[in-house]
CSV table of C-alpha atoms and ligand atoms in Angstrom, one decimal:
chain,number,residue,atom,x,y,z
W,1,MET,CA,0.0,0.0,0.0
W,2,ALA,CA,3.0,2.3,0.3
W,3,GLY,CA,2.7,5.4,-1.8
W,4,LYS,CA,-1.1,5.4,-2.1
W,5,ILE,CA,-3.1,8.5,-1.2
W,6,LYS,CA,-5.2,7.9,2.0
W,7,VAL,CA,-8.9,8.6,1.3
W,8,GLY,CA,-12.0,8.9,3.4
W,9,VAL,CA,-15.6,8.1,2.4
W,10,LEU,CA,-18.3,10.2,4.0
W,11,GLY,CA,-21.7,8.4,3.8
W,12,ALA,CA,-19.7,5.1,3.5
W,13,THR,CA,-22.6,3.0,4.7
W,14,GLY,CA,-25.1,4.2,2.0
W,15,MET,CA,-25.8,3.1,-1.5
W,16,VAL,CA,-23.1,5.2,-3.2
W,17,GLY,CA,-20.7,4.9,-0.2
W,18,GLN,CA,-20.7,1.1,-0.5
W,19,ARG,CA,-19.9,1.4,-4.2
W,20,TYR,CA,-17.0,3.6,-3.3
W,21,ILE,CA,-15.7,1.1,-0.7
W,22,LYS,CA,-15.9,-1.8,-3.3
W,23,LEU,CA,-14.6,0.1,-6.3
W,24,LEU,CA,-11.6,1.5,-4.3
W,25,GLU,CA,-10.6,-2.0,-3.1
W,26,ASP,CA,-7.7,-2.4,-5.5
W,27,HIS,CA,-7.3,1.1,-6.7
W,28,PRO,CA,-3.8,1.8,-7.9
W,29,TRP,CA,-3.6,5.3,-6.5
W,30,PHE,CA,-6.1,5.5,-3.6
W,31,GLU,CA,-6.6,3.5,-0.3
W,32,VAL,CA,-9.6,3.8,2.0
W,33,THR,CA,-8.4,4.6,5.5
W,34,TYR,CA,-11.4,6.5,6.9
W,35,VAL,CA,-15.1,5.9,6.9
W,36,ALA,CA,-17.8,8.1,8.3
W,37,ALA,CA,-21.6,8.1,8.3
W,38,SER,CA,-24.5,9.3,10.6
W,39,PRO,CA,-24.3,9.2,14.4
W,40,ARG,CA,-26.5,6.1,14.1
W,41,SER,CA,-23.6,4.2,12.5
W,42,ALA,CA,-20.7,5.9,14.3
W,43,GLY,CA,-18.8,3.9,16.8
W,44,GLN,CA,-19.4,0.6,15.1
W,45,LEU,CA,-16.9,-1.4,12.9
W,46,TYR,CA,-17.8,-0.9,9.3
W,47,LYS,CA,-18.7,-4.6,8.8
W,48,ASP,CA,-21.2,-4.4,11.7
W,49,ALA,CA,-22.6,-1.0,10.6
W,50,VAL,CA,-23.6,-2.5,7.1
W,51,ALA,CA,-24.2,-6.1,8.3
W,52,ASN,CA,-27.8,-6.2,7.2
W,53,ARG,CA,-27.6,-3.8,4.3
W,54,TRP,CA,-24.5,-4.5,2.3
W,55,LEU,CA,-25.9,-4.2,-1.1
W,56,ILE,CA,-22.9,-4.9,-3.4
W,57,GLY,CA,-22.8,-8.5,-4.6
W,58,ALA,CA,-19.4,-9.3,-3.3
W,59,GLU,CA,-17.5,-9.4,0.1
W,60,ILE,CA,-16.8,-6.2,2.0
W,61,PRO,CA,-13.1,-5.4,1.3
W,62,SER,CA,-11.0,-6.8,4.1
W,63,GLY,CA,-9.1,-3.6,4.5
W,64,VAL,CA,-12.3,-1.7,5.4
W,65,GLN,CA,-14.3,-4.3,7.3
W,66,ASN,CA,-12.6,-3.4,10.7
W,67,LEU,CA,-12.4,0.3,10.2
W,68,MET,CA,-14.3,2.2,12.9
W,69,VAL,CA,-17.1,4.3,11.5
W,70,GLU,CA,-16.8,7.9,12.6
W,71,ASP,CA,-19.5,10.6,12.8
W,72,ALA,CA,-19.3,12.5,9.4
W,73,ASN,CA,-20.6,15.7,11.0
W,74,LEU,CA,-17.2,16.0,12.8
W,75,ALA,CA,-14.8,17.1,10.1
W,76,GLU,CA,-11.9,17.5,12.6
W,77,LYS,CA,-12.0,13.7,13.2
W,78,ALA,CA,-10.6,13.1,9.7
W,79,ILE,CA,-7.5,15.2,10.2
W,80,GLY,CA,-4.4,13.0,9.9
W,81,LYS,CA,-6.5,9.9,9.0
W,82,CYS,CA,-7.0,10.7,5.3
W,83,GLN,CA,-5.8,13.2,2.7
W,84,PHE,CA,-9.0,13.8,0.9
W,85,VAL,CA,-12.6,12.6,1.1
W,86,PHE,CA,-15.3,11.4,-1.2
W,87,SER,CA,-18.6,12.7,0.0
W,88,ALA,CA,-21.7,10.4,-0.5
W,89,LEU,CA,-23.7,12.0,2.2
W,90,GLU,CA,-27.5,12.4,2.2
W,91,LEU,CA,-28.7,14.8,5.0
W,92,PRO,CA,-32.2,16.1,5.4
W,93,LYS,CA,-31.1,19.7,4.5
W,94,LYS,CA,-28.9,20.5,1.5
W,95,GLU,CA,-27.5,23.5,3.5
W,96,ASP,CA,-26.1,21.1,6.1
W,97,ILE,CA,-24.2,19.1,3.4
W,98,LYS,CA,-22.9,22.4,2.0
W,99,ASN,CA,-21.7,23.6,5.4
W,100,LEU,CA,-20.2,20.2,6.2
W,101,GLU,CA,-18.3,19.9,2.9
W,102,ALA,CA,-16.9,23.4,3.5
W,103,ALA,CA,-15.9,22.4,7.0
W,104,TYR,CA,-13.7,19.5,5.6
W,105,ALA,CA,-12.2,21.9,3.0
W,106,ALA,CA,-11.5,24.4,5.7
W,107,GLU,CA,-9.6,21.7,7.7
W,108,GLY,CA,-7.4,21.2,4.6
W,109,ILE,CA,-9.2,18.1,3.3
W,110,PRO,CA,-10.3,18.3,-0.3
W,111,VAL,CA,-13.9,17.0,-0.9
W,112,VAL,CA,-14.8,15.2,-4.1
W,113,SER,CA,-18.6,15.1,-3.8
W,114,ASN,CA,-21.6,13.3,-5.2
W,115,ALA,CA,-24.1,15.4,-3.3
W,116,SER,CA,-26.1,18.1,-5.0
W,117,ALA,CA,-25.6,20.8,-2.3
W,118,ASN,CA,-22.6,22.5,-4.0
W,119,ARG,CA,-23.5,21.9,-7.6
W,120,TRP,CA,-24.8,25.5,-7.9
W,121,THR,CA,-21.9,27.1,-6.0
W,122,GLU,CA,-20.5,29.3,-8.7
W,123,ASP,CA,-16.8,28.6,-7.9
W,124,VAL,CA,-17.2,24.9,-7.5
W,125,PRO,CA,-16.6,22.8,-10.6
W,126,MET,CA,-19.3,20.3,-11.6
W,127,LEU,CA,-17.1,17.8,-13.5
W,128,VAL,CA,-17.6,15.3,-16.2
W,129,PRO,CA,-13.9,14.8,-16.9
W,130,GLU,CA,-14.4,14.1,-20.6
W,131,ILE,CA,-16.3,17.4,-21.0
W,132,ASN,CA,-15.3,20.2,-18.7
W,133,TYR,CA,-11.8,19.4,-17.4
W,134,SER,CA,-11.0,23.0,-18.0
W,135,HIS,CA,-13.3,24.0,-15.1
W,136,LEU,CA,-10.6,22.8,-12.7
W,137,ASP,CA,-9.1,26.3,-13.2
W,138,VAL,CA,-11.8,27.7,-10.9
W,139,ILE,CA,-10.4,25.8,-7.9
W,140,ALA,CA,-7.6,28.4,-7.4
W,141,ASP,CA,-10.3,31.1,-7.2
W,142,GLN,CA,-12.4,29.0,-4.8
W,143,LYS,CA,-9.5,28.6,-2.5
W,144,LYS,CA,-8.8,32.3,-2.6
W,145,HIS,CA,-12.4,33.2,-1.9
W,146,HIS,CA,-12.5,31.1,1.2
W,147,GLY,CA,-8.8,31.5,2.3
W,148,TRP,CA,-8.4,27.7,2.1
W,149,ASP,CA,-4.8,26.5,1.7
W,150,LYS,CA,-5.1,22.9,0.7
W,151,GLY,CA,-8.8,22.1,0.9
W,152,PHE,CA,-11.3,22.6,-1.9
W,153,ILE,CA,-14.6,21.2,-3.2
W,154,ALA,CA,-15.3,19.6,-6.6
W,155,VAL,CA,-18.6,17.9,-7.4
W,156,LYS,CA,-20.2,15.7,-10.0
W,157,PRO,CA,-23.5,16.3,-11.7
W,158,ASN,CA,-26.8,14.5,-11.2
W,159,CYS,CA,-26.6,10.8,-12.2
W,160,SER,CA,-29.2,11.0,-15.0
W,161,LEU,CA,-27.2,13.6,-16.9
W,162,GLN,CA,-24.3,11.3,-17.3
W,163,THR,CA,-26.6,9.2,-19.6
W,164,TYR,CA,-26.6,11.7,-22.4
W,165,MET,CA,-24.2,14.6,-21.7
W,166,MET,CA,-21.2,13.1,-23.5
W,167,PRO,CA,-23.0,12.5,-26.8
W,168,ILE,CA,-24.4,16.1,-26.5
W,169,HIS,CA,-20.9,17.5,-25.9
W,170,ALA,CA,-19.4,15.4,-28.7
W,171,LEU,CA,-21.8,17.0,-31.2
W,172,ILE,CA,-21.3,20.5,-29.9
W,173,GLN,CA,-17.5,20.1,-30.0
W,174,ALA,CA,-17.8,18.9,-33.6
W,175,GLY,CA,-19.4,22.3,-34.4
W,176,TYR,CA,-23.1,21.4,-34.3
W,177,GLU,CA,-25.2,23.8,-32.2
W,178,ILE,CA,-28.0,22.1,-30.2
W,179,LYS,CA,-30.9,24.5,-29.8
W,180,ARG,CA,-33.5,22.4,-28.0
W,181,MET,CA,-33.7,19.0,-26.4
W,182,VAL,CA,-36.5,16.9,-25.0
W,183,VAL,CA,-35.5,14.2,-22.5
W,184,THR,CA,-37.5,11.5,-20.8
W,185,THR,CA,-35.5,9.5,-18.2
W,186,LEU,CA,-36.3,6.0,-16.9
W,187,GLN,CA,-34.3,6.0,-13.7
W,188,ALA,CA,-33.3,2.9,-11.7
W,189,THR,CA,-34.4,2.4,-8.1
W,190,SER,CA,-30.8,2.5,-6.7
W,191,GLY,CA,-30.8,6.2,-7.7
W,192,ALA,CA,-33.0,6.8,-4.7
W,193,GLY,CA,-30.5,5.3,-2.2
W,194,TYR,CA,-31.3,2.6,0.4
W,195,PRO,CA,-33.9,1.6,1.3
W,196,GLY,CA,-35.2,4.1,-1.3
W,197,VAL,CA,-38.6,3.8,-2.9
W,198,PRO,CA,-41.0,1.3,-1.1
W,199,SER,CA,-41.3,-2.0,-2.9
W,200,PHE,CA,-45.1,-1.5,-3.0
W,201,ASP,CA,-44.6,1.6,-5.1
W,202,MET,CA,-42.0,0.0,-7.4
W,203,ILE,CA,-43.0,-3.6,-8.2
W,204,ASP,CA,-45.4,-3.8,-11.2
W,205,ASN,CA,-45.3,0.0,-11.4
W,206,ILE,CA,-43.7,3.2,-12.8
W,207,VAL,CA,-43.6,6.4,-10.7
W,208,PRO,CA,-43.8,9.4,-13.1
W,209,PHE,CA,-42.1,11.9,-10.6
W,210,ILE,CA,-38.8,12.2,-8.9
W,211,GLY,CA,-38.6,15.3,-6.6
W,212,GLY,CA,-36.3,18.0,-7.9
W,213,GLU,CA,-34.9,15.8,-10.7
W,214,GLU,CA,-36.4,17.6,-13.7
W,215,GLU,CA,-35.1,21.0,-12.5
W,216,LYS,CA,-31.6,19.4,-12.1
W,217,THR,CA,-31.8,17.9,-15.6
W,218,GLU,CA,-32.9,21.2,-17.2
W,219,LYS,CA,-30.3,23.4,-15.4
W,220,GLU,CA,-27.1,21.3,-14.7
W,221,CYS,CA,-26.2,20.8,-18.4
W,222,LEU,CA,-25.8,24.6,-18.7
W,223,LYS,CA,-23.2,24.7,-16.0
W,224,ILE,CA,-21.4,21.6,-17.4
W,225,LEU,CA,-21.2,23.3,-20.8
W,226,GLY,CA,-20.2,26.7,-19.3
W,227,THR,CA,-16.9,28.5,-19.1
W,228,VAL,CA,-14.7,29.8,-16.3
W,229,LYS,CA,-14.7,33.6,-16.2
W,230,ASP,CA,-13.8,36.1,-13.5
W,231,GLY,CA,-13.3,33.4,-10.8
W,232,LYS,CA,-16.6,31.6,-11.4
W,233,ILE,CA,-18.3,29.3,-13.9
W,234,GLU,CA,-20.5,31.1,-16.3
W,235,ASN,CA,-23.4,29.0,-17.7
W,236,ALA,CA,-23.8,28.2,-21.3
W,237,ALA,CA,-26.8,30.0,-23.0
W,238,GLY,CA,-28.3,26.7,-24.3
W,239,PRO,CA,-29.6,24.2,-25.2
W,240,ILE,CA,-33.1,24.7,-23.9
W,241,VAL,CA,-34.1,21.5,-22.2
W,242,SER,CA,-37.5,20.0,-21.4
W,243,SER,CA,-37.5,16.9,-19.3
W,244,THR,CA,-39.7,14.2,-17.7
W,245,CYS,CA,-38.1,12.0,-15.1
W,246,THR,CA,-39.6,8.7,-14.1
W,247,ARG,CA,-38.6,5.9,-11.6
W,248,VAL,CA,-38.8,2.4,-13.1
W,249,PRO,CA,-38.4,-1.1,-11.6
W,250,VAL,CA,-34.7,-1.5,-12.6
W,251,ILE,CA,-32.0,-2.0,-10.0
W,252,ASP,CA,-29.1,-0.2,-11.7
W,253,GLY,CA,-28.9,1.8,-15.0
W,254,HIS,CA,-30.6,5.0,-16.0
W,255,THR,CA,-32.1,5.1,-19.5
W,256,ALA,CA,-32.9,8.4,-21.3
W,257,CYS,CA,-35.0,8.9,-24.5
W,258,VAL,CA,-33.6,12.1,-26.1
W,259,SER,CA,-34.8,14.2,-29.1
W,260,LEU,CA,-32.5,17.0,-30.4
W,261,GLU,CA,-33.0,20.0,-32.5
W,262,PHE,CA,-29.8,21.4,-34.2
W,263,GLY,CA,-29.1,24.9,-35.3
W,264,ASP,CA,-28.7,25.7,-39.0
W,265,LYS,CA,-25.9,23.2,-39.5
W,266,LYS,CA,-27.3,19.6,-39.2
W,267,PRO,CA,-25.1,16.5,-39.3
W,268,SER,CA,-26.0,13.3,-41.2
W,269,MET,CA,-26.7,10.1,-39.2
W,270,GLU,CA,-23.4,8.7,-40.5
W,271,GLU,CA,-21.5,11.8,-39.3
W,272,ILE,CA,-23.2,11.6,-35.8
W,273,GLU,CA,-22.2,8.0,-35.4
W,274,LYS,CA,-18.6,8.8,-36.5
W,275,ILE,CA,-18.5,11.7,-34.0
W,276,TRP,CA,-19.7,9.5,-31.1
W,277,THR,CA,-17.6,6.5,-31.8
W,278,SER,CA,-14.4,8.5,-32.2
W,279,TYR,CA,-15.0,10.6,-29.0
W,280,THR,CA,-12.2,10.6,-26.6
W,281,SER,CA,-10.9,13.3,-24.2
W,282,VAL,CA,-8.4,14.1,-21.5
W,283,PRO,CA,-9.1,11.1,-19.2
W,284,GLN,CA,-8.3,8.8,-22.1
W,285,GLU,CA,-5.2,10.8,-23.1
W,286,LEU,CA,-4.0,10.7,-19.5
W,287,LYS,CA,-4.9,7.0,-19.2
W,288,LEU,CA,-6.7,7.6,-15.9
W,289,PRO,CA,-7.3,4.2,-14.2
W,290,SER,CA,-11.1,4.5,-14.3
W,291,ALA,CA,-11.4,6.1,-17.7
W,292,PRO,CA,-13.3,4.0,-20.3
W,293,GLU,CA,-11.4,3.4,-23.5
W,294,HIS,CA,-14.6,4.2,-25.4
W,295,PRO,CA,-16.7,6.7,-23.5
W,296,ILE,CA,-19.5,6.5,-26.0
W,297,VAL,CA,-20.5,3.1,-27.4
W,298,VAL,CA,-23.1,2.9,-30.2
W,299,ARG,CA,-25.2,-0.2,-30.6
W,300,HIS,CA,-27.1,-1.1,-33.7
W,301,GLU,CA,-29.6,-3.8,-32.5
W,302,GLU,CA,-33.2,-2.4,-32.7
W,303,ASN,CA,-33.8,-3.3,-29.0
W,304,ARG,CA,-30.7,-1.9,-27.3
W,305,PRO,CA,-29.5,-0.4,-25.0
W,306,GLN,CA,-31.1,-2.3,-22.1
W,307,PRO,CA,-30.1,-1.8,-18.5
W,308,ARG,CA,-29.4,-5.5,-17.6
W,309,ARG,CA,-27.4,-6.1,-20.8
W,310,ASP,CA,-25.5,-2.9,-21.3
W,311,ARG,CA,-25.0,-1.1,-17.9
W,312,GLU,CA,-21.6,-2.8,-17.3
W,313,THR,CA,-20.2,-1.7,-20.7
W,314,GLU,CA,-16.6,-0.4,-20.2
W,315,LYS,CA,-16.9,-1.4,-16.5
W,316,GLY,CA,-20.0,0.8,-16.0
W,317,MET,CA,-18.3,3.9,-17.3
W,318,ALA,CA,-19.7,4.1,-20.9
W,319,CYS,CA,-22.6,6.0,-22.3
W,320,VAL,CA,-24.3,3.3,-24.4
W,321,ILE,CA,-26.5,4.7,-27.3
W,322,GLY,CA,-28.9,2.9,-29.6
W,323,ARG,CA,-31.9,3.6,-31.8
W,324,LEU,CA,-30.4,6.7,-33.4
W,325,ARG,CA,-33.0,7.8,-36.0
W,326,PRO,CA,-34.7,10.9,-37.5
W,327,CYS,CA,-37.3,12.7,-35.3
W,328,ASN,CA,-40.5,13.9,-36.9
W,329,VAL,CA,-40.7,16.9,-34.5
W,330,PHE,CA,-37.0,17.8,-33.9
W,331,ASP,CA,-34.0,16.5,-36.0
W,332,ILE,CA,-32.8,13.3,-34.4
W,333,LYS,CA,-33.7,11.0,-31.5
W,334,PHE,CA,-31.9,8.2,-29.7
W,335,VAL,CA,-32.0,6.1,-26.5
W,336,ALA,CA,-29.0,6.3,-24.1
W,337,LEU,CA,-28.0,4.4,-21.0
W,338,SER,CA,-25.4,4.6,-18.2
W,339,HIS,CA,-24.8,2.9,-14.9
W,340,ASN,CA,-26.1,5.3,-12.3
W,341,THR,CA,-24.1,4.2,-9.3
W,342,LYS,CA,-20.9,3.7,-11.3
W,343,ARG,CA,-20.5,6.4,-14.0
W,344,GLY,CA,-23.3,8.3,-12.4
W,345,ALA,CA,-22.0,8.2,-8.9
W,346,ALA,CA,-19.0,6.4,-7.3
W,347,LEU,CA,-16.9,5.6,-10.3
W,348,GLY,CA,-17.6,9.0,-11.8
W,349,GLY,CA,-16.4,10.5,-8.5
W,350,ILE,CA,-13.3,8.3,-8.6
W,351,LEU,CA,-12.6,9.5,-12.1
W,352,ASN,CA,-12.9,13.1,-10.9
W,353,ALA,CA,-10.4,12.4,-8.2
W,354,GLU,CA,-8.0,10.7,-10.7
W,355,LEU,CA,-8.2,13.8,-12.9
W,356,LEU,CA,-7.5,16.0,-9.9
W,357,LYS,CA,-4.5,13.9,-8.9
W,358,ALA,CA,-3.1,13.8,-12.5
W,359,LYS,CA,-3.4,17.6,-12.7
W,360,GLY,CA,-1.5,18.0,-9.4
W,361,PHE,CA,-4.3,19.1,-7.1
W,362,PHE,CA,-3.3,16.5,-4.5
W,363,ASP,CA,0.4,17.2,-4.7
W,364,ASN,CA,0.7,19.2,-1.4
W,365,LEU,CA,-1.6,17.1,0.8
X,401,NAP,P1,-28.1,6.7,1.0
X,401,NAP,O1,-28.1,5.3,0.6
X,401,NAP,O2,-29.4,7.2,1.7
X,401,NAP,O3,-26.9,7.0,2.0
X,401,NAP,C1,-26.8,8.1,2.8
X,401,NAP,C2,-25.5,8.2,3.6
X,401,NAP,O4,-25.5,9.4,4.4
X,401,NAP,C3,-25.4,7.0,4.6
X,401,NAP,O5,-24.1,6.7,4.8
X,401,NAP,C4,-25.9,7.7,5.9
X,401,NAP,O6,-25.4,7.1,7.1
X,401,NAP,C5,-25.4,9.1,5.8
X,401,NAP,N1,-26.2,10.0,6.6
X,401,NAP,C6,-27.5,10.1,6.7
X,401,NAP,N2,-27.9,11.0,7.6
X,401,NAP,C7,-26.8,11.5,8.1
X,401,NAP,C8,-26.5,12.5,9.1
X,401,NAP,N3,-27.4,13.1,9.8
X,401,NAP,N4,-25.2,12.8,9.4
X,401,NAP,C9,-24.2,12.2,8.7
X,401,NAP,N5,-24.4,11.2,7.8
X,401,NAP,C10,-25.7,10.9,7.5
X,401,NAP,O7,-27.9,7.7,-0.2
X,401,NAP,P2,-27.1,7.5,-1.6
X,401,NAP,O8,-28.0,7.0,-2.6
X,401,NAP,O9,-25.9,6.7,-1.3
X,401,NAP,O10,-26.7,9.0,-2.0
X,401,NAP,C11,-25.6,9.6,-1.4
X,401,NAP,C12,-25.4,11.0,-2.1
X,401,NAP,O11,-25.1,10.7,-3.4
X,401,NAP,C13,-26.7,11.8,-2.1
X,401,NAP,O12,-26.3,13.2,-1.9
X,401,NAP,C14,-27.3,11.6,-3.5
X,401,NAP,O13,-28.0,12.7,-3.9
X,401,NAP,C15,-26.0,11.4,-4.3
X,401,NAP,N6,-26.1,10.6,-5.5
X,401,NAP,C16,-26.7,9.4,-5.5
X,401,NAP,C17,-26.8,8.6,-6.6
X,401,NAP,C18,-27.4,7.2,-6.7
X,401,NAP,O14,-27.4,6.6,-7.8
X,401,NAP,N7,-27.8,6.6,-5.6
X,401,NAP,C19,-26.2,9.1,-7.8
X,401,NAP,C20,-25.6,10.4,-7.8
X,401,NAP,C21,-25.6,11.1,-6.7
X,401,NAP,P3,-26.2,6.0,7.9
X,401,NAP,O15,-26.1,4.7,7.1
X,401,NAP,O16,-25.5,5.9,9.2
X,401,NAP,O17,-27.6,6.5,8.0
């Protein structure tokens, strides 16, 4: 283990926290040395705290089983035990998560977060490493604004956006303006955490509402596609997005049905497919350990992508697209899929941390 960066997981007992624990088991750069959760779990060994709710289909990593769970509300407890933290906390009030993440940063512990509390903080980058790696530039301003020396906060967007933002970005980067977009998501139950949506609501059913999700879907893409200016991230002007977000009886894997309207310049179907299949970016150039070789995978079968068959593509880090075809209302439509607790949550967070490490943000910890 010598030479690895010591990391903590806040919310380690939850749905996303458990994914972090498992995915970091053999990570080449990071080693879990600190776990924290609510006061309900604090004071127990990790293996006891999750005994009846370990949801990942494999053993709890031996290096973490006997770590003592600490109270995540006490940032000072982490000092000296880990060099940065992944935050997978879910607290009743967003403001409490915001304050808590700032408390860790103020203690000199960088926070790589999955929570939504800081997504709209204008000097906090909301990263999809393939798309907006340049937003890392705002971290220097963030540290300056708060007077933080080593600590800072970087977040990832809502899990459902990961399903279609890379194909959108690939088209924009190739010179095709996207004016309007209609998205209908079919989101997995694991996206609601554990125990999540009651089984009585989920079995033999679809729930056509996820609180706050449509607002996130419609707004977050503008920050992701924005630019760093005057010490903050300035949102992109478009596209205009209209979304409907639904919860479906699938364990893992969010699906999105997307229709796009281009500006005056419209690509052919062949060109779109070429743009998507050749899409690579900085994580691939840097060969980051969790970066998929092919971030966008296009399938040609008429009935794909499907969550059960396609969510593990590129170890759960790909955006899998199928059913690309003309749209009678807009220009094109397609179906996209990604793994919500891997690309959309823990492995996406790990990729963010790998990018931060590769760009020197953990050098002085
Ligand atoms: P979850 O299963 O409900 O887990 C929540 C975690 O927060 C648990 O470890 C819990 O500890 C801890 N916690 C709860 N109340 C606390 C308190 N008062 N003080 C300190 N810790 C407390 O939620 P999740 O699905 O893993 O989501 C975690 C975060 O990731 C959320 O912010 C969510 O929005 C975000 N996210 C989730 C997904 C997904 O697919 N699930 C995707 C992207 C982002 P105890 O076990 O001790 O209660």
